Short mmCIF file of C-alpha atoms (C1' of nucleotides) in Angstrom, two decimals:
data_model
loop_
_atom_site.label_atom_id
_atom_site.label_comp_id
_atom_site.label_asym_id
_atom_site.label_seq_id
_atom_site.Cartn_x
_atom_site.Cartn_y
_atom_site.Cartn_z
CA UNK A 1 -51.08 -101.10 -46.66
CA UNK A 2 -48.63 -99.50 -48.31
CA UNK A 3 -45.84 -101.20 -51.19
CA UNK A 4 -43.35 -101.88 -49.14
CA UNK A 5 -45.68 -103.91 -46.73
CA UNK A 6 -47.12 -105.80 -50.18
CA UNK A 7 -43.55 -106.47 -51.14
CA UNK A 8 -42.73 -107.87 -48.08
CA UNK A 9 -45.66 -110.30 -48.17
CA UNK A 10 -44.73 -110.94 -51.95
CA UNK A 11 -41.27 -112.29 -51.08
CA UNK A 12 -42.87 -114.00 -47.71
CA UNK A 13 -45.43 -115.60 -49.73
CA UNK A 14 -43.00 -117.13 -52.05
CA UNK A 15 -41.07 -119.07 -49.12
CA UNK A 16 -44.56 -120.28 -47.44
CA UNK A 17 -47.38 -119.71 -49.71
CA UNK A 18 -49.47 -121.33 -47.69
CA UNK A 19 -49.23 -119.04 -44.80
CA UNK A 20 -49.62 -116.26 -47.16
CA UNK A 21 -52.86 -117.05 -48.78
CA UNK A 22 -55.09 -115.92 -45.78
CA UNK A 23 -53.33 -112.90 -45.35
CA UNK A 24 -53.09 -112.30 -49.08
CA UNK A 25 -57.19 -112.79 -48.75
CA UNK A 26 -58.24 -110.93 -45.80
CA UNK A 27 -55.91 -108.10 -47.48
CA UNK A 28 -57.36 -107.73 -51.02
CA UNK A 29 -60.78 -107.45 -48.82
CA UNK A 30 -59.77 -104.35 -47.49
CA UNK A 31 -58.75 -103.34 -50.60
CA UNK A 32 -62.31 -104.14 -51.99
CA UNK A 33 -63.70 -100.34 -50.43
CA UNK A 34 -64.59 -99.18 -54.01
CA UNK A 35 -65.50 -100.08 -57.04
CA UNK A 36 -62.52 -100.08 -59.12
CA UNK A 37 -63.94 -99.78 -62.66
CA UNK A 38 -66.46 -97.41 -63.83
CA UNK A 39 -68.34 -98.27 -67.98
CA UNK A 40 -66.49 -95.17 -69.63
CA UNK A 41 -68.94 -95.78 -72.99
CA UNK A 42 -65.57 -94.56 -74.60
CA UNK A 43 -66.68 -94.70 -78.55
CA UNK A 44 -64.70 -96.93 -80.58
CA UNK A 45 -64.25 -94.52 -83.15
CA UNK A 46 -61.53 -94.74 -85.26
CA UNK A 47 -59.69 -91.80 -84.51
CA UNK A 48 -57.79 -93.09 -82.36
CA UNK A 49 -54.07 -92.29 -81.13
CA UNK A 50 -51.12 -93.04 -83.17
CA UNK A 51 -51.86 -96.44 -84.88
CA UNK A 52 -53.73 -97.00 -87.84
CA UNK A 53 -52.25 -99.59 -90.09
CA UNK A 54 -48.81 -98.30 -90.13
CA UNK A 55 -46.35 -100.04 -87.78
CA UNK A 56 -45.80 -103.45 -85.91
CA UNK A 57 -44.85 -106.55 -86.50
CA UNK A 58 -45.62 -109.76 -84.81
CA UNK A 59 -43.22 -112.31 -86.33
CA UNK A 60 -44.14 -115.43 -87.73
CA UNK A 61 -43.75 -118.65 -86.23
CA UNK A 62 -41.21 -119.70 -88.82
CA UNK A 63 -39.41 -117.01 -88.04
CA UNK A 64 -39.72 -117.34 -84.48
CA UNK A 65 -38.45 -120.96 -84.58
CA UNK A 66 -35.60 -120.21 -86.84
CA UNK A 67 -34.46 -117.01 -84.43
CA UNK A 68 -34.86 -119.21 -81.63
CA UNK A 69 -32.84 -121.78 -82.94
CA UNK A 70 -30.27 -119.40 -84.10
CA UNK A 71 -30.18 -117.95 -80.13
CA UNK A 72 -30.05 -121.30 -78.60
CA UNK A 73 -26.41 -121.77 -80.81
CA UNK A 74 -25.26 -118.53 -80.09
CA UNK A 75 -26.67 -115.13 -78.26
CA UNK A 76 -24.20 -113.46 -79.77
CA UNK A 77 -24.97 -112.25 -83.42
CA UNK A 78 -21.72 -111.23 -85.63
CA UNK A 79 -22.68 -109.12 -88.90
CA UNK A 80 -22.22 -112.19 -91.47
CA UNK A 81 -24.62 -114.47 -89.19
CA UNK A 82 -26.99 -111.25 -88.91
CA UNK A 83 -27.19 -110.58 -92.85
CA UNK A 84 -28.12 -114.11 -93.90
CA UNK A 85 -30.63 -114.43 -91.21
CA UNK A 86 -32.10 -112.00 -92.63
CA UNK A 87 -32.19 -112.94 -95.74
CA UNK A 88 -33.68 -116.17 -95.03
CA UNK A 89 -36.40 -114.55 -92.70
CA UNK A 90 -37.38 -112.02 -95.06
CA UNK A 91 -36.25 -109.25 -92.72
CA UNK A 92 -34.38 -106.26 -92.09
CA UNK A 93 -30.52 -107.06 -90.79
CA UNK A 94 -31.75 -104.57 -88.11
CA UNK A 95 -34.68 -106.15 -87.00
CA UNK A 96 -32.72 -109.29 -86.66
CA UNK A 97 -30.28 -107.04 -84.38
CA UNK A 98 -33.23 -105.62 -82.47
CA UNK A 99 -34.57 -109.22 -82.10
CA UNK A 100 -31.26 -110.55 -80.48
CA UNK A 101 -30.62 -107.96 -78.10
CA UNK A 102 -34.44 -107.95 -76.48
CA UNK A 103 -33.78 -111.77 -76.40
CA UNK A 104 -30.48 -111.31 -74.55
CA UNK A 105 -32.15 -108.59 -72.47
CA UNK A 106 -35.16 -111.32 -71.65
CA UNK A 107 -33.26 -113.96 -71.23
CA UNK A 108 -31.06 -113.07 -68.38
CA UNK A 109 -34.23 -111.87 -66.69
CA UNK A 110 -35.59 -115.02 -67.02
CA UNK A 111 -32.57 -116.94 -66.06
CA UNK A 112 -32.54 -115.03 -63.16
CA UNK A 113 -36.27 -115.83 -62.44
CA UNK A 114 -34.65 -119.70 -62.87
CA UNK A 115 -32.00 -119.24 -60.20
CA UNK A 116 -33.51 -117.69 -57.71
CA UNK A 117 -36.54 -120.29 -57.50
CA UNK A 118 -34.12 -123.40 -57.66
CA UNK A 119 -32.29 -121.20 -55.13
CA UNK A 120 -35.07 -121.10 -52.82
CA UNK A 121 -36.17 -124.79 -53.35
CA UNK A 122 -32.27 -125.33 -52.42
CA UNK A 123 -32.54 -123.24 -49.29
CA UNK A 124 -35.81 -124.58 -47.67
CA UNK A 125 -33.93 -127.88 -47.77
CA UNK A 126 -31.38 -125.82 -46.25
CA UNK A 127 -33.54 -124.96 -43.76
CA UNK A 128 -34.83 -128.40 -43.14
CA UNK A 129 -31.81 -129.91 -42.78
CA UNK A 130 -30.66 -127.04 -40.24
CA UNK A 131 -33.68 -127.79 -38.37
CA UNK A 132 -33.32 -131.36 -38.17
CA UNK A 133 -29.58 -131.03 -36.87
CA UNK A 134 -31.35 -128.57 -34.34
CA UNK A 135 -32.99 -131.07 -33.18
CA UNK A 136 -30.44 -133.62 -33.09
CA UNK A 137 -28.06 -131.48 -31.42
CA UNK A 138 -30.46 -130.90 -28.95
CA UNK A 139 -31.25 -134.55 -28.56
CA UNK A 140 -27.93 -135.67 -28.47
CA UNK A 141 -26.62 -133.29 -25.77
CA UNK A 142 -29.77 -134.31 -23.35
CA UNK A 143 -28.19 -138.33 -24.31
CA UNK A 144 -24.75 -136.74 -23.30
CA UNK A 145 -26.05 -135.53 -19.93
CA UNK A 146 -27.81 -138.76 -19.07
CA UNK A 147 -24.26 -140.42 -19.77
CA UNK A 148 -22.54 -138.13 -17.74
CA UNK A 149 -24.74 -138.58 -15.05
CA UNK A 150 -24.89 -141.91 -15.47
CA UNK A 151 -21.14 -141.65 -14.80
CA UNK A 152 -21.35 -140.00 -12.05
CA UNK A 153 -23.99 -142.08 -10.56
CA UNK A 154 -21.53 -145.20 -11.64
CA UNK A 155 -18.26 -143.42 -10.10
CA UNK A 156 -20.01 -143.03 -7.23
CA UNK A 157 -20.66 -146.76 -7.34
CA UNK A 158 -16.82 -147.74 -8.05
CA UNK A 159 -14.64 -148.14 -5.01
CA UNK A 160 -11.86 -148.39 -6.36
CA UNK A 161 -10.46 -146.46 -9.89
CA UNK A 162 -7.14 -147.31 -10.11
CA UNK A 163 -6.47 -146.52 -13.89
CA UNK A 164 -7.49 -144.32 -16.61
CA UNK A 165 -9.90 -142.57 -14.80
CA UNK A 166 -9.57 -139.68 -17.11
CA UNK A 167 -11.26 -140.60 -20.12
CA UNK A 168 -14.04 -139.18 -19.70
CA UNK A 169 -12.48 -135.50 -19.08
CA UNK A 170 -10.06 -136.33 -22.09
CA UNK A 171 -13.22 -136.69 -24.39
CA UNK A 172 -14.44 -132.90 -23.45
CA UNK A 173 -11.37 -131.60 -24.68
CA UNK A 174 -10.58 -132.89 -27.43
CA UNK A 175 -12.79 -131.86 -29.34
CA UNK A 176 -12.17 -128.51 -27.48
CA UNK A 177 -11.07 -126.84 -30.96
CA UNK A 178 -13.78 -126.89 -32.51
CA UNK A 179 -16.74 -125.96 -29.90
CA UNK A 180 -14.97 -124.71 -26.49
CA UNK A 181 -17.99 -125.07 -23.88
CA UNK A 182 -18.94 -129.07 -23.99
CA UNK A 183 -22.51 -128.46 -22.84
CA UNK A 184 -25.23 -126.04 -22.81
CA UNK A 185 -23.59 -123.04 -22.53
CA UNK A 186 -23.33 -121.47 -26.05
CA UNK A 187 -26.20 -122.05 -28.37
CA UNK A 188 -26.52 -118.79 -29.47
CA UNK A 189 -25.05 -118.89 -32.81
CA UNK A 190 -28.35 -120.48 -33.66
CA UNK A 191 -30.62 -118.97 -31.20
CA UNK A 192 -30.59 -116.09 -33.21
CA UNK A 193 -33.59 -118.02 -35.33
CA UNK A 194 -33.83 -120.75 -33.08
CA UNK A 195 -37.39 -119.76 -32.25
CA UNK A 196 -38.85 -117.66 -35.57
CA UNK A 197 -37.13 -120.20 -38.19
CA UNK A 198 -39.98 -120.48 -40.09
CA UNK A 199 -41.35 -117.51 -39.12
CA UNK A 200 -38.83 -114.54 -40.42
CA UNK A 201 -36.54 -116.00 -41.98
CA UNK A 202 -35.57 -112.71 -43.94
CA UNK A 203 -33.35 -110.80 -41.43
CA UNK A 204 -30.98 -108.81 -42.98
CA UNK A 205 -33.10 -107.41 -45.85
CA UNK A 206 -32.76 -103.59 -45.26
CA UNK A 207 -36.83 -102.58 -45.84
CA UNK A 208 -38.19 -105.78 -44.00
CA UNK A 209 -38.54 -103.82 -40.84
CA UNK A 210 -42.32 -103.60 -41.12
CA UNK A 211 -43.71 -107.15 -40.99
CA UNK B 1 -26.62 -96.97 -65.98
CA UNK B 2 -28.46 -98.66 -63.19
CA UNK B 3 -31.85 -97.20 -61.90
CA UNK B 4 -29.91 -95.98 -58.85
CA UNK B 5 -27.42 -94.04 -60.30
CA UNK B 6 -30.51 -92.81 -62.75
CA UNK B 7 -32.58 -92.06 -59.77
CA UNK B 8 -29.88 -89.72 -58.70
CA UNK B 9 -29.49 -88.26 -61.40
CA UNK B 10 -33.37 -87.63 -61.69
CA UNK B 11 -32.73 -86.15 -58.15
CA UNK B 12 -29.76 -83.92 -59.40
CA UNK B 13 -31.61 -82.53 -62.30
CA UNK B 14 -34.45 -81.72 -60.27
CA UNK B 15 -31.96 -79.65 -58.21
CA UNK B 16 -30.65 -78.02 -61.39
CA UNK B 17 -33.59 -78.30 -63.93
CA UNK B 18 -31.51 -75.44 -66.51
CA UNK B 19 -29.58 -78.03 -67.55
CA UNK B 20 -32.53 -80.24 -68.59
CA UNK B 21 -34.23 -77.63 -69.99
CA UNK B 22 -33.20 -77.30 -73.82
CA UNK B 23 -33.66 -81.28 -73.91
CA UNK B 24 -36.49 -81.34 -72.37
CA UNK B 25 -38.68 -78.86 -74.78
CA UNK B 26 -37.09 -80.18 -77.89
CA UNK B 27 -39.10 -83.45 -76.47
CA UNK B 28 -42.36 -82.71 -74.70
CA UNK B 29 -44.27 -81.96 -77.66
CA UNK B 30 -44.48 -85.24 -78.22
CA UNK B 31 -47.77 -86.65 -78.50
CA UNK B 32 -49.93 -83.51 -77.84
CA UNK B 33 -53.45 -83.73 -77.80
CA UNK B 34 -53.39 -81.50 -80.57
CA UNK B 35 -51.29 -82.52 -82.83
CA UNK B 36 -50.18 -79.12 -84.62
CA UNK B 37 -46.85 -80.15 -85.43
CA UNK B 38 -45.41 -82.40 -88.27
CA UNK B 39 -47.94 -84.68 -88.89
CA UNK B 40 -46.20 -87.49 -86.54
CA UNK B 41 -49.60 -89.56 -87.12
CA UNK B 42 -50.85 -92.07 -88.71
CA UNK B 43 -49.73 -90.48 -92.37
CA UNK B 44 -51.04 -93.08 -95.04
CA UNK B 45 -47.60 -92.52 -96.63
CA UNK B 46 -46.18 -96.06 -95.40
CA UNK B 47 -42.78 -94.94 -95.95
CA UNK B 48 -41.90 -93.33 -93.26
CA UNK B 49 -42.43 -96.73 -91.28
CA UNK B 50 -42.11 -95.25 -87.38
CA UNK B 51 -39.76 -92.88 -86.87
CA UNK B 52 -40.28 -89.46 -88.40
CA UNK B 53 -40.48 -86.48 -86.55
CA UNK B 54 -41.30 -88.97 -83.16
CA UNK B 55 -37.87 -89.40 -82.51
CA UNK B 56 -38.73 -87.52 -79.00
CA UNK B 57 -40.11 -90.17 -76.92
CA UNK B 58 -38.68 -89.23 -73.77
CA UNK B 59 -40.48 -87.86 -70.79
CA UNK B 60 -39.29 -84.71 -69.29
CA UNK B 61 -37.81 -84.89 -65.84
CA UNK B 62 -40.84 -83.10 -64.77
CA UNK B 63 -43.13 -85.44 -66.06
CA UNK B 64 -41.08 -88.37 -64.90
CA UNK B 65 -40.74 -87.35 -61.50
CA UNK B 66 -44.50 -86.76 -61.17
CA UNK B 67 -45.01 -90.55 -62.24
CA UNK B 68 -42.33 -91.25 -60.08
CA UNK B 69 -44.31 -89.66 -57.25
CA UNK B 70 -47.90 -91.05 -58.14
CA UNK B 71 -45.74 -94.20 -59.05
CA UNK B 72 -44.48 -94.37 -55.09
CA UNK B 73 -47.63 -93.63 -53.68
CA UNK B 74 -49.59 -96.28 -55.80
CA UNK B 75 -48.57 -98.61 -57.89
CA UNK B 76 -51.65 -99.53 -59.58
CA UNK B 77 -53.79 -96.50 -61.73
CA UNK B 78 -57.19 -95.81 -61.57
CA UNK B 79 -59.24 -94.23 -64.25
CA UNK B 80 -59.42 -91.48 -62.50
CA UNK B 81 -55.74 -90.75 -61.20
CA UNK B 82 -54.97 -91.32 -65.14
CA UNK B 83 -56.96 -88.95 -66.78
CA UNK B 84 -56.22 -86.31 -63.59
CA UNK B 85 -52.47 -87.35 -64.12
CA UNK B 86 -52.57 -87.09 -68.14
CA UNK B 87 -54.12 -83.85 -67.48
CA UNK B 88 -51.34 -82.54 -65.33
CA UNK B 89 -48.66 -84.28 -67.55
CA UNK B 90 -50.35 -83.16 -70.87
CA UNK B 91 -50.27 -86.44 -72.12
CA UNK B 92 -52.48 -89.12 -73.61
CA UNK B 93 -53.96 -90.62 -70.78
CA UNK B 94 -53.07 -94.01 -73.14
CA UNK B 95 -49.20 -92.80 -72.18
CA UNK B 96 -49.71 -92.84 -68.75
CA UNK B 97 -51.22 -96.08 -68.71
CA UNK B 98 -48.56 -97.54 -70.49
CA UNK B 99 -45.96 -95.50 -68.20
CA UNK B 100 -47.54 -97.76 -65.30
CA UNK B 101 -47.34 -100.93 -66.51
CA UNK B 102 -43.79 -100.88 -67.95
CA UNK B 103 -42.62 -99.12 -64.21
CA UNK B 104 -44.69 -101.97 -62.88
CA UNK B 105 -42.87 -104.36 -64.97
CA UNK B 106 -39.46 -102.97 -64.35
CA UNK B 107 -40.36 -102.36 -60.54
CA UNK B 108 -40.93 -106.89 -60.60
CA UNK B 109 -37.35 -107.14 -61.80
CA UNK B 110 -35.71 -104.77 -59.70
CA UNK B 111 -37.16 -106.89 -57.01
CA UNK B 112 -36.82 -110.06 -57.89
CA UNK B 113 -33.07 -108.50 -58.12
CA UNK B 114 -33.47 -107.58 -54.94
CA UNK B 115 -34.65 -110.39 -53.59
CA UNK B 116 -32.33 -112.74 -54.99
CA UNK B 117 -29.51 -111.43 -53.33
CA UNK B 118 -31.48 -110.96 -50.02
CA UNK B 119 -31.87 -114.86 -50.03
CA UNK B 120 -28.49 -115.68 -51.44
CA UNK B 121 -27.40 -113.78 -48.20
CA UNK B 122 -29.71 -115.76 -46.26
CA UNK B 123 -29.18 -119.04 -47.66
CA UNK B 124 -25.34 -118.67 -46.82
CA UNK B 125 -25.77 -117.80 -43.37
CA UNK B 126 -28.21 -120.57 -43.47
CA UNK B 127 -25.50 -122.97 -44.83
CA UNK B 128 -22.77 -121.89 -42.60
CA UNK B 129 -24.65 -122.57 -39.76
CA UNK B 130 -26.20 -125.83 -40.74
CA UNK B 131 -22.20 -126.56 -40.88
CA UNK B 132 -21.79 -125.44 -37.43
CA UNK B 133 -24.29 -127.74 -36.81
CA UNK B 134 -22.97 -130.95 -38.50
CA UNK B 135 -19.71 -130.53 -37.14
CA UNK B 136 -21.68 -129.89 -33.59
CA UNK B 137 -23.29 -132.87 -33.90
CA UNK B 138 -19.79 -134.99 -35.03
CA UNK B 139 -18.44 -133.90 -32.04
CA UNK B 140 -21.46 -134.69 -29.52
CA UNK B 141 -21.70 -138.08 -31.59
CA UNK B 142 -18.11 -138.48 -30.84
CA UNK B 143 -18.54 -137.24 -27.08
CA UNK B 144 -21.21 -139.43 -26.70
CA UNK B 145 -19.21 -142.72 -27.73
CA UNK B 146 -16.68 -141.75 -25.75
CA UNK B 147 -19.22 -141.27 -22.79
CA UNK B 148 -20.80 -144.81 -23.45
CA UNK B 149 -17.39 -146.40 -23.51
CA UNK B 150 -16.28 -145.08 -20.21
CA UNK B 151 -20.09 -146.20 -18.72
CA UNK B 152 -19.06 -149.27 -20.27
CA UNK B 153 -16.03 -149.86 -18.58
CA UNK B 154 -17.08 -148.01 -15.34
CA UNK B 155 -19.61 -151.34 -15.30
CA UNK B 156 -17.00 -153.58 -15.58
CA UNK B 157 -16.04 -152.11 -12.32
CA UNK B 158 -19.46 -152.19 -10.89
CA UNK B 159 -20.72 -155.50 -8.93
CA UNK B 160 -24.22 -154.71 -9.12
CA UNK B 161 -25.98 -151.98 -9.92
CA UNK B 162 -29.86 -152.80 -10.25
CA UNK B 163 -31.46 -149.35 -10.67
CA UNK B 164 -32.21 -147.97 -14.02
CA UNK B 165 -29.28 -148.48 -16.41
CA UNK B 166 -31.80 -148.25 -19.08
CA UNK B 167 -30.77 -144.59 -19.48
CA UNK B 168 -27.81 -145.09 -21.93
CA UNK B 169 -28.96 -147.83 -23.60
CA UNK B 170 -31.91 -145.63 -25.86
CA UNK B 171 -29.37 -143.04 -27.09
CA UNK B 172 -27.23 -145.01 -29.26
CA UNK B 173 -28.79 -146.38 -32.01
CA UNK B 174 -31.41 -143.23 -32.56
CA UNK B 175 -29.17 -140.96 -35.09
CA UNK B 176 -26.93 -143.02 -37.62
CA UNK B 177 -29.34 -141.30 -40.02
CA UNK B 178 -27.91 -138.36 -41.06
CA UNK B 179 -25.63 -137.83 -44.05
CA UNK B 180 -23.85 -134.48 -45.23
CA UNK B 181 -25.95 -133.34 -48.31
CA UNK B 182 -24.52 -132.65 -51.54
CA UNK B 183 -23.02 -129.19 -51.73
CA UNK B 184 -24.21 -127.12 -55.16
CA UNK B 185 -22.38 -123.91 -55.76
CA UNK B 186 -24.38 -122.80 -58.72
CA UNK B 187 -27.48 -122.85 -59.42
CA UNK B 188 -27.46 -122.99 -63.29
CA UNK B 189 -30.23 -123.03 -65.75
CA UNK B 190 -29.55 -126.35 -66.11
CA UNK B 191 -30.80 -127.68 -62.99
CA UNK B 192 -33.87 -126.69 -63.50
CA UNK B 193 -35.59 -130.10 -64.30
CA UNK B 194 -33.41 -131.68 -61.06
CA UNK B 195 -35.89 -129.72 -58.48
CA UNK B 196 -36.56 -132.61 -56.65
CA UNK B 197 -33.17 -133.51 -55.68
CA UNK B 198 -33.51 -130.19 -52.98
CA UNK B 199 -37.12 -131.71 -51.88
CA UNK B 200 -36.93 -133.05 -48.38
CA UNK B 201 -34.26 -135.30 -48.65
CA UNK B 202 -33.78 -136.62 -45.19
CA UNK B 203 -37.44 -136.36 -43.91
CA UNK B 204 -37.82 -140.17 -44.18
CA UNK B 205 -36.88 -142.81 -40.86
CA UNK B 206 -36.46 -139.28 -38.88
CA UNK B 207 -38.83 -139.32 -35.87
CA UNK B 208 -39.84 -136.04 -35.26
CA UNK B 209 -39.47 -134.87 -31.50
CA UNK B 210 -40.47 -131.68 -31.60
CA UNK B 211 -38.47 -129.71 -29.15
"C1'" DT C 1 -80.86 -114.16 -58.55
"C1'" DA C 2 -78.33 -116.31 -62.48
"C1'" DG C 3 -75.91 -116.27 -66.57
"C1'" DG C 4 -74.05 -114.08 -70.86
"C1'" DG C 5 -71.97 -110.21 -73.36
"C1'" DT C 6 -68.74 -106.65 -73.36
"C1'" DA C 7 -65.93 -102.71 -72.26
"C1'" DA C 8 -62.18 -101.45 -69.19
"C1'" DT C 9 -58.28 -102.77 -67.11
"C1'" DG C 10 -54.30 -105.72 -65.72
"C1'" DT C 11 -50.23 -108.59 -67.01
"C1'" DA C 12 -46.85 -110.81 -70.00
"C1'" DA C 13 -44.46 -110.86 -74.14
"C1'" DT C 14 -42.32 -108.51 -77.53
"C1'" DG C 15 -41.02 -105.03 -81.10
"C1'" DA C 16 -38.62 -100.82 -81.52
"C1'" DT C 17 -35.89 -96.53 -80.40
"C1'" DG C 18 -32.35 -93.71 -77.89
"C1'" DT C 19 -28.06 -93.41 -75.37
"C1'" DG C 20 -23.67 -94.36 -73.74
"C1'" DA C 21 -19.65 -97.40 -73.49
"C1'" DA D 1 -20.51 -100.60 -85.86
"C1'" DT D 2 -22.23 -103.58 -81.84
"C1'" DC D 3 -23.84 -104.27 -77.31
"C1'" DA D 4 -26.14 -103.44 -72.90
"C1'" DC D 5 -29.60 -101.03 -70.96
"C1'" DA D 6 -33.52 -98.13 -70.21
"C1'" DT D 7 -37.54 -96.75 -72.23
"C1'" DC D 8 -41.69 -96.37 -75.06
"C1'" DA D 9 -45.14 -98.82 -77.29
"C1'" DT D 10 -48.21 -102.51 -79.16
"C1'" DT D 11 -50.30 -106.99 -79.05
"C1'" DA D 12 -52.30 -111.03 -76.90
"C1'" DC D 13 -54.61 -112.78 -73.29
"C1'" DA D 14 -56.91 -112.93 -68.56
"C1'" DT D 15 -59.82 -110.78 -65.28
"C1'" DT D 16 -63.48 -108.04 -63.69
"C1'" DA D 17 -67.29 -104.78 -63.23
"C1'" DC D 18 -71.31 -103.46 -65.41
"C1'" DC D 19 -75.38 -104.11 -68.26
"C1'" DC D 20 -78.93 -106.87 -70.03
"C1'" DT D 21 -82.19 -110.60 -70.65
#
DNA sequence: TAGGGTAATGTAATGATGTGA
DNA sequence: ATCACATCATTACATTACCCT
């Protein structure tokens, strides 16, 4: 399996976990062909790279709170707001600066994270719905062909039809605007997923080719 | 600079490596396993807080595109691949390591990226037809009354007609169920504790007739 | 064979630096 | 100078393979 396969099953797995979950078991199985890990003994001598005692940070959870607070009014951080944060916090101006702009940076990654799962919650009700009007549509037109038969079977019946015996073909077209063929000619615009709905729903992603 | 354009340009140095090349040894000599140069460790002296002679953190192009490549091929780094990889790089094997997880971190955000707009694309597709749909089923609905009415009247006309004229009489009262959902154009932040609204909304009093 | 300890590794969060607009 | 952005790096925590009793 190769990444783009595992992305693909990443992003499929997020619309139907469920389904995913066997395949995401049976796949780490085949993964399993070696032991991943081997006891290196490495010594935990001291000597280690770059980092004794001299830098990093860790804020404290005053701080924290008070830079958080300070971000929820405003992401944006002018010099005067800057200085006397610092001064309360006990820091450097520029690690106030430093701290603002990873938060900006974070935060839009995480609103995105936000967006794109109420998105998806939003479009498997999407999908739903479409599904159920699927359905209905279907349903309804199999009621409209019993009707029209039954007219037929009924004009057959009538002897006489003196009037408005054109209501019925008046019906088809008026609604002739909006869908032209009255019956089952044209359901294609949704038998493009008509019959894999739930089971690619991804069509148009340009390196989904593989699943 | 997105990663694209920087992958190109990654791809255009490669093709013209001179004009990387005075940047690129003013860097390398970074983190050498032996550190001849200006002490850039540890030093006691606590003044010089991080930045001293380190300033060169950057990978060459060579080194990044052999990440790159090992990157592509496998995302995740054995023990092994490091310390062969380190070896070729002449790094720390610690930097390589680290050079993994932060491309693994930035590879989850280019693709949730990615995937975002894959299912924004989706969902509107999705949407448009589901309003294809509705306005499919308005019209059948309408159709459909107009049918009934004309059966209707046709039996006005009809003395007695004892076979089944049970037919129309089942499809009327099925499907006064559905109702347009609520339209969101954004999905803000803010709706983040108003998941449920999207959950399933017309599922209940549906009977499901599979198709 | 089972359970506990621990080193090695993974991931997420976060601090910090460099660069270009 | 500030900001966005990419990058490098460190810390905290979880997981897992190995060793031991």
């Amino acid at each position: 399996m190769n990444h783009y396969q595992q992305d693909q099953m990443m992003l499929i797995s997020q619309l139907f976990p469920a389904s995913a979950h066997a395949y995401t078991d049976t796949v780490s199985q085949q993964v399993e062909k070696k032991p991943r890990r081997k006891r290196n003994k490495k010594s935990k001598g001291g000597e280690n790279t770059a980092n004794e005692m001299n830098k990093k940070r860790k804020l404290s959870e005053k701080q924290m709170i008070l830079l958080e607070q300070h971000f929820g009014n405003e992401h944006k951080l002018e010099s005067e707001r800057k200085d006397k944060l610092a001064m309360e916090l006990g820091l450097d101006p520029r690690q106030v600066a430093v701290w603002f702009q990873n938060r900006r940076a974070r935060w839009k990654n995480k609103k995105l994270e936000e967006e794109y799962t109420n998105l998806k919650k939003f479009h498997e009700s999407t999908m739903l719905e479409k599904c159920l009007l699927e359905t209905e549509v279907l349903k309804l037109r199999e009621q409209l062909s019993e009707a029209e038969k039954e007219i037929q079977r009924l004009r057959e019946h009538v002897e006489v039809v003196p009037t408005n015996s054109s209501s019925t073909s008046s019906m088809s077209q008026s609604m002739e605007v909006m869908e032209p063929p009255p019956f089952f000619d044209e359901f294609e615009v949704d038998n493009v997923y008509n019959d894999n709905v739930f089971l690619m729903p991804y069509f148009n992603g340009i390196e989904w080719t593989y699943i």
